[in-house]
PDB file of C-alpha atoms in Angstrom:
ATOM      1  CA  ASN A   1     117.764 108.130 109.853  1.00 84.00           C
ATOM      2  CA  PHE A   2     117.521 104.709 109.099  1.00 91.00           C
ATOM      3  CA  MET A   3     118.656 103.471 105.795  1.00 94.00           C
ATOM      4  CA  LEU A   4     118.614 100.439 103.478  1.00 97.00           C
ATOM      5  CA  THR A   5     121.184  99.964 100.807  1.00 97.00           C
ATOM      6  CA  GLN A   6     121.064  97.867  97.634  1.00 98.00           C
ATOM      7  CA  PRO A   7     123.436  96.903  94.676  1.00 98.00           C
ATOM      8  CA  HIS A   8     122.603  99.162  91.865  1.00 98.00           C
ATOM      9  CA  SER A   9     122.484  96.153  89.714  1.00 98.00           C
ATOM     10  CA  VAL A  10     123.290  92.486  89.442  1.00 98.00           C
ATOM     11  CA  SER A  11     123.095  90.217  86.684  1.00 98.00           C
ATOM     12  CA  GLU A  12     123.095  86.323  85.798  1.00 97.00           C
ATOM     13  CA  SER A  13     122.206  83.810  83.060  1.00 97.00           C
ATOM     14  CA  PRO A  14     118.944  82.139  82.520  1.00 98.00           C
ATOM     15  CA  GLY A  15     118.607  79.024  84.815  1.00 98.00           C
ATOM     16  CA  LYS A  16     120.911  80.137  87.513  1.00 98.00           C
ATOM     17  CA  THR A  17     120.611  81.648  91.234  1.00 98.00           C
ATOM     18  CA  VAL A  18     120.989  85.171  91.873  1.00 98.00           C
ATOM     19  CA  THR A  19     121.050  86.918  95.597  1.00 98.00           C
ATOM     20  CA  ILE A  20     120.318  90.533  95.995  1.00 98.00           C
ATOM     21  CA  SER A  21     121.352  91.864  99.146  1.00 98.00           C
ATOM     22  CA  CYS A  22     119.980  94.410 101.621  1.00 98.00           C
ATOM     23  CA  THR A  23     121.991  96.303 104.080  1.00 97.00           C
ATOM     24  CA  GLY A  24     120.306  98.346 107.236  1.00 95.00           C
ATOM     25  CA  SER A  25     122.272 101.417 108.508  1.00 92.00           C
ATOM     26  CA  SER A  26     121.733 101.337 111.861  1.00 82.00           C
ATOM     27  CA  GLY A  27     120.051  99.194 114.439  1.00 83.00           C
ATOM     28  CA  SER A  28     119.408  95.408 114.215  1.00 86.00           C
ATOM     29  CA  ILE A  29     117.205  94.560 110.333  1.00 88.00           C
ATOM     30  CA  ALA A  30     116.164  91.587 112.066  1.00 87.00           C
ATOM     31  CA  SER A  31     113.738  93.974 114.443  1.00 90.00           C
ATOM     32  CA  ASN A  32     111.626  94.678 111.977  1.00 93.00           C
ATOM     33  CA  PHE A  33     110.193  92.934 108.997  1.00 96.00           C
ATOM     34  CA  VAL A  34     111.772  93.398 105.290  1.00 97.00           C
ATOM     35  CA  GLN A  35     109.644  92.863 102.358  1.00 98.00           C
ATOM     36  CA  TRP A  36     110.755  92.664  98.702  1.00 98.00           C
ATOM     37  CA  TYR A  37     109.204  94.282  95.759  1.00 98.00           C
ATOM     38  CA  GLN A  38     109.122  93.483  91.864  1.00 98.00           C
ATOM     39  CA  GLN A  39     108.489  96.286  89.482  1.00 98.00           C
ATOM     40  CA  ARG A  40     108.906  95.436  85.741  1.00 97.00           C
ATOM     41  CA  PRO A  41     109.399  98.231  83.508  1.00 94.00           C
ATOM     42  CA  GLY A  42     105.899 100.538  82.836  1.00 94.00           C
ATOM     43  CA  SER A  43     103.965  98.154  85.859  1.00 97.00           C
ATOM     44  CA  ALA A  44     103.070  98.570  89.187  1.00 98.00           C
ATOM     45  CA  PRO A  45     105.342  97.228  92.289  1.00 98.00           C
ATOM     46  CA  THR A  46     104.048  93.684  93.365  1.00 98.00           C
ATOM     47  CA  THR A  47     104.931  91.689  96.780  1.00 98.00           C
ATOM     48  CA  VAL A  48     107.092  89.075  96.264  1.00 98.00           C
ATOM     49  CA  ILE A  49     108.458  88.344  99.837  1.00 98.00           C
ATOM     50  CA  TYR A  50     106.645  89.892 103.134  1.00 97.00           C
ATOM     51  CA  GLU A  51     107.841  89.381 106.484  1.00 97.00           C
ATOM     52  CA  ASP A  52     111.021  88.250 105.695  1.00 97.00           C
ATOM     53  CA  ASP A  53     110.502  85.164 104.298  1.00 97.00           C
ATOM     54  CA  GLN A  54     106.727  84.944 103.310  1.00 97.00           C
ATOM     55  CA  ARG A  55     105.450  84.361  99.621  1.00 98.00           C
ATOM     56  CA  PRO A  56     102.012  85.627  98.838  1.00 96.00           C
ATOM     57  CA  SER A  57     100.180  83.682  96.956  1.00 95.00           C
ATOM     58  CA  GLY A  58     100.730  83.038  93.583  1.00 95.00           C
ATOM     59  CA  VAL A  59     104.707  83.566  93.988  1.00 98.00           C
ATOM     60  CA  PRO A  60     106.785  81.040  92.777  1.00 97.00           C
ATOM     61  CA  ASP A  61     108.979  79.231  95.399  1.00 97.00           C
ATOM     62  CA  ARG A  62     111.731  79.967  93.249  1.00 98.00           C
ATOM     63  CA  PHE A  63     111.557  83.333  95.024  1.00 98.00           C
ATOM     64  CA  SER A  64     112.908  83.308  98.923  1.00 98.00           C
ATOM     65  CA  GLY A  65     113.729  85.678 101.922  1.00 98.00           C
ATOM     66  CA  SER A  66     116.000  85.540 104.473  1.00 98.00           C
ATOM     67  CA  ILE A  67     117.711  87.750 107.202  1.00 97.00           C
ATOM     68  CA  ASP A  68     121.319  87.751 108.191  1.00 95.00           C
ATOM     69  CA  SER A  69     121.924  89.459 111.702  1.00 92.00           C
ATOM     70  CA  SER A  70     125.809  89.271 111.603  1.00 93.00           C
ATOM     71  CA  SER A  71     125.843  91.435 108.301  1.00 93.00           C
ATOM     72  CA  ASN A  72     122.550  93.498 109.032  1.00 94.00           C
ATOM     73  CA  SER A  73     121.537  92.718 106.090  1.00 97.00           C
ATOM     74  CA  ALA A  74     118.334  90.889 104.348  1.00 98.00           C
ATOM     75  CA  SER A  75     118.614  89.159 100.947  1.00 98.00           C
ATOM     76  CA  LEU A  76     116.242  88.166  98.211  1.00 98.00           C
ATOM     77  CA  THR A  77     117.076  84.864  96.479  1.00 98.00           C
ATOM     78  CA  ILE A  78     115.495  84.040  92.937  1.00 98.00           C
ATOM     79  CA  SER A  79     116.977  80.813  91.705  1.00 98.00           C
ATOM     80  CA  GLY A  80     115.949  78.967  88.416  1.00 98.00           C
ATOM     81  CA  LEU A  81     116.252  82.541  86.683  1.00 98.00           C
ATOM     82  CA  LYS A  82     113.819  83.158  83.940  1.00 98.00           C
ATOM     83  CA  THR A  83     113.852  86.102  81.569  1.00 97.00           C
ATOM     84  CA  GLU A  84     110.712  87.322  82.983  1.00 97.00           C
ATOM     85  CA  ASP A  85     112.210  88.147  86.217  1.00 98.00           C
ATOM     86  CA  GLU A  86     114.307  90.685  85.005  1.00 98.00           C
ATOM     87  CA  ALA A  87     112.612  93.867  86.698  1.00 98.00           C
ATOM     88  CA  ASP A  88     113.533  96.023  89.481  1.00 98.00           C
ATOM     89  CA  TYR A  89     113.922  95.037  92.924  1.00 98.00           C
ATOM     90  CA  TYR A  90     113.231  96.807  96.098  1.00 98.00           C
ATOM     91  CA  CYS A  91     113.567  95.854  99.649  1.00 98.00           C
ATOM     92  CA  GLN A  92     111.748  97.975 102.187  1.00 97.00           C
ATOM     93  CA  SER A  93     111.672  98.092 105.963  1.00 96.00           C
ATOM     94  CA  TYR A  94     110.299  99.924 108.786  1.00 93.00           C
ATOM     95  CA  ASP A  95     112.160 102.271 111.682  1.00 90.00           C
ATOM     96  CA  ASN A  96     111.133 102.008 115.243  1.00 87.00           C
ATOM     97  CA  ASN A  97     108.209 104.899 114.581  1.00 90.00           C
ATOM     98  CA  ASN A  98     106.979 102.770 112.132  1.00 90.00           C
ATOM     99  CA  GLN A  99     107.872 104.878 109.137  1.00 92.00           C
ATOM    100  CA  GLY A 100     108.521 102.930 106.164  1.00 94.00           C
ATOM    101  CA  VAL A 101     111.681 102.828 104.456  1.00 95.00           C
ATOM    102  CA  PHE A 102     113.026 101.289 100.898  1.00 97.00           C
ATOM    103  CA  GLY A 103     115.937 100.655  99.825  1.00 98.00           C
ATOM    104  CA  GLY A 104     117.037 102.359  96.252  1.00 98.00           C
ATOM    105  CA  GLY A 105     116.010  99.571  94.054  1.00 98.00           C
ATOM    106  CA  THR A 106     118.548  96.830  92.200  1.00 98.00           C
ATOM    107  CA  LYS A 107     117.929  96.265  88.572  1.00 98.00           C
ATOM    108  CA  LEU A 108     118.063  92.441  87.736  1.00 98.00           C
ATOM    109  CA  THR A 109     119.103  91.610  84.277  1.00 98.00           C
ATOM    110  CA  VAL A 110     119.203  88.348  83.218  1.00 97.00           C
ATOM    111  CA  LEU A 111     121.026  87.298  79.965  1.00 91.00           C
TER     112      LEU A 111
ATOM    113  CA  GLN B   1      90.932  89.517  95.419  1.00 89.00           C
ATOM    114  CA  VAL B   2      91.039  92.952  97.188  1.00 94.00           C
ATOM    115  CA  GLN B   3      91.903  95.173  94.289  1.00 96.00           C
ATOM    116  CA  LEU B   4      92.703  98.933  94.592  1.00 97.00           C
ATOM    117  CA  GLN B   5      91.907 101.766  92.370  1.00 97.00           C
ATOM    118  CA  GLU B   6      93.560 105.163  92.117  1.00 98.00           C
ATOM    119  CA  SER B   7      91.483 108.450  90.841  1.00 98.00           C
ATOM    120  CA  GLY B   8      91.947 112.019  90.626  1.00 97.00           C
ATOM    121  CA  PRO B   9      93.576 114.820  88.688  1.00 97.00           C
ATOM    122  CA  ARG B  10      95.891 114.236  86.395  1.00 98.00           C
ATOM    123  CA  LEU B  11      97.715 118.011  86.278  1.00 98.00           C
ATOM    124  CA  VAL B  12      98.011 119.883  89.447  1.00 98.00           C
ATOM    125  CA  LYS B  13      99.312 123.571  89.100  1.00 98.00           C
ATOM    126  CA  PRO B  14     102.149 124.575  91.638  1.00 98.00           C
ATOM    127  CA  SER B  15     101.295 125.636  95.307  1.00 97.00           C
ATOM    128  CA  GLU B  16      97.996 123.889  94.724  1.00 98.00           C
ATOM    129  CA  THR B  17      96.970 120.817  96.331  1.00 98.00           C
ATOM    130  CA  LEU B  18      96.789 117.137  95.160  1.00 98.00           C
ATOM    131  CA  SER B  19      93.897 115.069  95.828  1.00 98.00           C
ATOM    132  CA  LEU B  20      93.808 111.414  95.043  1.00 98.00           C
ATOM    133  CA  ILE B  21      91.216 108.387  96.390  1.00 98.00           C
ATOM    134  CA  CYS B  22      92.022 104.882  96.346  1.00 98.00           C
ATOM    135  CA  THR B  23      88.613 102.789  95.813  1.00 97.00           C
ATOM    136  CA  VAL B  24      89.039  99.245  97.568  1.00 97.00           C
ATOM    137  CA  SER B  25      87.185  96.454  95.954  1.00 96.00           C
ATOM    138  CA  GLY B  26      86.889  92.739  97.069  1.00 95.00           C
ATOM    139  CA  GLY B  27      87.524  93.134 100.405  1.00 92.00           C
ATOM    140  CA  SER B  28      86.619  95.619 103.549  1.00 91.00           C
ATOM    141  CA  ILE B  29      88.797  98.843 104.349  1.00 92.00           C
ATOM    142  CA  THR B  30      88.366  97.505 107.618  1.00 92.00           C
ATOM    143  CA  ASP B  31      90.951  94.825 107.488  1.00 89.00           C
ATOM    144  CA  TYR B  32      94.050  96.305 106.666  1.00 93.00           C
ATOM    145  CA  TYR B  33      96.204  99.256 107.020  1.00 96.00           C
ATOM    146  CA  TRP B  34      96.125 101.277 103.770  1.00 97.00           C
ATOM    147  CA  SER B  35      99.022 103.122 102.466  1.00 97.00           C
ATOM    148  CA  TRP B  36     100.001 106.219  99.599  1.00 98.00           C
ATOM    149  CA  ILE B  37     103.570 105.594  97.726  1.00 98.00           C
ATOM    150  CA  ARG B  38     105.059 107.458  95.216  1.00 98.00           C
ATOM    151  CA  GLN B  39     107.702 107.096  92.639  1.00 98.00           C
ATOM    152  CA  PRO B  40     108.861 110.157  90.062  1.00 98.00           C
ATOM    153  CA  PRO B  41     109.997 109.365  87.021  1.00 97.00           C
ATOM    154  CA  GLY B  42     113.103 107.107  86.603  1.00 96.00           C
ATOM    155  CA  LYS B  43     113.693 106.938  90.166  1.00 97.00           C
ATOM    156  CA  GLY B  44     112.797 104.608  93.587  1.00 97.00           C
ATOM    157  CA  LEU B  45     109.889 104.634  96.071  1.00 98.00           C
ATOM    158  CA  GLU B  46     108.825 106.838  98.780  1.00 97.00           C
ATOM    159  CA  TRP B  47     106.511 106.193 101.500  1.00 96.00           C
ATOM    160  CA  ILE B  48     104.318 109.159 101.834  1.00 97.00           C
ATOM    161  CA  GLY B  49     101.904 107.815 104.723  1.00 96.00           C
ATOM    162  CA  TYR B  50      99.730 104.951 106.103  1.00 96.00           C
ATOM    163  CA  ILE B  51      96.394 105.095 107.714  1.00 96.00           C
ATOM    164  CA  TYR B  52      94.358 102.183 109.616  1.00 95.00           C
ATOM    165  CA  TYR B  53      90.496 102.497 109.663  1.00 90.00           C
ATOM    166  CA  SER B  54      90.203 103.788 112.765  1.00 92.00           C
ATOM    167  CA  GLY B  55      91.793 106.788 111.463  1.00 92.00           C
ATOM    168  CA  SER B  56      95.160 106.819 112.994  1.00 94.00           C
ATOM    169  CA  THR B  57      97.887 107.858 110.780  1.00 96.00           C
ATOM    170  CA  ASN B  58     101.696 107.857 110.099  1.00 96.00           C
ATOM    171  CA  TYR B  59     103.411 110.288 107.911  1.00 96.00           C
ATOM    172  CA  ASN B  60     106.897 110.632 106.164  1.00 95.00           C
ATOM    173  CA  PRO B  61     108.619 113.167 108.444  1.00 94.00           C
ATOM    174  CA  SER B  62     109.768 114.812 105.361  1.00 95.00           C
ATOM    175  CA  LEU B  63     106.142 115.376 104.188  1.00 97.00           C
ATOM    176  CA  LYS B  64     104.106 115.645 107.264  1.00 96.00           C
ATOM    177  CA  SER B  65     103.559 119.223 107.072  1.00 97.00           C
ATOM    178  CA  ARG B  66     101.648 118.915 103.979  1.00 98.00           C
ATOM    179  CA  VAL B  67     100.226 115.702 104.085  1.00 98.00           C
ATOM    180  CA  THR B  68      96.629 114.717 105.307  1.00 98.00           C
ATOM    181  CA  ILE B  69      95.702 110.813 104.465  1.00 98.00           C
ATOM    182  CA  SER B  70      91.719 110.276 105.424  1.00 97.00           C
ATOM    183  CA  VAL B  71      89.293 107.342 105.135  1.00 96.00           C
ATOM    184  CA  ASP B  72      85.757 107.048 104.699  1.00 95.00           C
ATOM    185  CA  THR B  73      84.667 103.649 105.261  1.00 93.00           C
ATOM    186  CA  SER B  74      80.820 104.061 104.144  1.00 94.00           C
ATOM    187  CA  LYS B  75      82.662 103.781 100.551  1.00 95.00           C
ATOM    188  CA  ASN B  76      85.506 101.947 101.056  1.00 95.00           C
ATOM    189  CA  GLN B  77      87.923 104.823  99.851  1.00 96.00           C
ATOM    190  CA  PHE B  78      90.666 106.404 101.887  1.00 97.00           C
ATOM    191  CA  SER B  79      92.110 109.240 100.175  1.00 98.00           C
ATOM    192  CA  LEU B  80      95.951 111.385  99.905  1.00 98.00           C
ATOM    193  CA  LYS B  81      95.967 115.387  99.785  1.00 98.00           C
ATOM    194  CA  LEU B  82      99.427 116.938  99.351  1.00 98.00           C
ATOM    195  CA  SER B  83      99.388 120.575  99.710  1.00 98.00           C
ATOM    196  CA  SER B  84     101.926 123.217  98.126  1.00 98.00           C
ATOM    197  CA  VAL B  85     103.036 121.306  95.731  1.00 98.00           C
ATOM    198  CA  THR B  86     105.958 121.512  93.431  1.00 98.00           C
ATOM    199  CA  ALA B  87     107.415 120.355  90.201  1.00 98.00           C
ATOM    200  CA  ALA B  88     109.063 117.955  93.070  1.00 98.00           C
ATOM    201  CA  ASP B  89     105.760 116.637  93.555  1.00 98.00           C
ATOM    202  CA  THR B  90     105.113 114.782  90.012  1.00 98.00           C
ATOM    203  CA  ALA B  91     105.230 111.370  90.333  1.00 98.00           C
ATOM    204  CA  VAL B  92     103.159 108.379  89.967  1.00 98.00           C
ATOM    205  CA  TYR B  93     101.305 108.052  92.930  1.00 98.00           C
ATOM    206  CA  TYR B  94     100.386 104.573  94.198  1.00 98.00           C
ATOM    207  CA  CYS B  95      98.120 103.034  97.090  1.00 98.00           C
ATOM    208  CA  ALA B  96      98.526 100.190  98.906  1.00 97.00           C
ATOM    209  CA  ARG B  97      97.148  97.779 101.363  1.00 96.00           C
ATOM    210  CA  GLY B  98      98.979  95.453 104.361  1.00 93.00           C
ATOM    211  CA  LYS B  99      97.867  93.108 107.498  1.00 87.00           C
ATOM    212  CA  LEU B 100     100.642  95.548 109.505  1.00 89.00           C
ATOM    213  CA  PRO B 101     101.515  98.653 109.287  1.00 88.00           C
ATOM    214  CA  ALA B 102     104.556  99.349 106.600  1.00 89.00           C
ATOM    215  CA  VAL B 103     104.361  96.004 105.154  1.00 93.00           C
ATOM    216  CA  ILE B 104     102.588  95.956 101.867  1.00 96.00           C
ATOM    217  CA  LEU B 105     100.573  93.193 100.669  1.00 96.00           C
ATOM    218  CA  GLY B 106      98.946  94.571  97.758  1.00 96.00           C
ATOM    219  CA  TRP B 107      99.364  97.559  95.306  1.00 98.00           C
ATOM    220  CA  GLY B 108      97.123  99.898  92.913  1.00 98.00           C
ATOM    221  CA  GLN B 109      98.132 100.051  89.349  1.00 98.00           C
ATOM    222  CA  GLY B 110      99.025 103.815  90.279  1.00 98.00           C
ATOM    223  CA  THR B 111      98.361 107.031  88.503  1.00 98.00           C
ATOM    224  CA  LEU B 112     100.936 109.822  87.436  1.00 98.00           C
ATOM    225  CA  VAL B 113     100.228 113.145  88.706  1.00 98.00           C
ATOM    226  CA  THR B 114     102.366 116.181  86.693  1.00 98.00           C
ATOM    227  CA  VAL B 115     102.582 119.824  88.594  1.00 98.00           C
ATOM    228  CA  SER B 116     102.926 122.108  86.030  1.00 97.00           C
ATOM    229  CA  SER B 117     101.557 125.279  85.353  1.00 96.00           C
TER     230      SER B 117
END
């Protein structure tokens, strides 16, 4: 079964840049689109990146997504960190049967 | 702006069927793929399945035997039925939309469904 692996937690200071990785278990992660979702405590997820590197309207350009085929991984980079960025972040893609697959989530602490 | 709102019973007894409806406003149900996703308390997200307005569906294999997702284009709604529920099905259930299968662009606010006698 296709799986996505994320670090359990990351932390960084305000104003800095943080990168969250998402590694595919098999095949090429570049074959299917990767999305990133932000979930603040007590709230529903929101989409911050879709189709690998696209930002929905309203998402600041401090958020960017990329794919690294050599490591079979996707990354979410947040620059100019703000305390409001503190949240859980989930990567998501799908397998060759178009079954959605989520990573386990990464808790971002901005301290 | 397309908005989604989940509705349905918040408490379901074990072995019974969980039923939720997602009402779509601000857009047509024919424009997107429609998904259900759940999140057990304190845990991560789990894909349940999706439907297109034509009625074609795709379900998580681990839930496939118990899940039915349907669409009502006349009401701009789609629904989820999960049969033979147990405590393990207690979760916040989210409805969501996307332009492509399994690519989520927007989410409902979610509704907590508790399975308990």
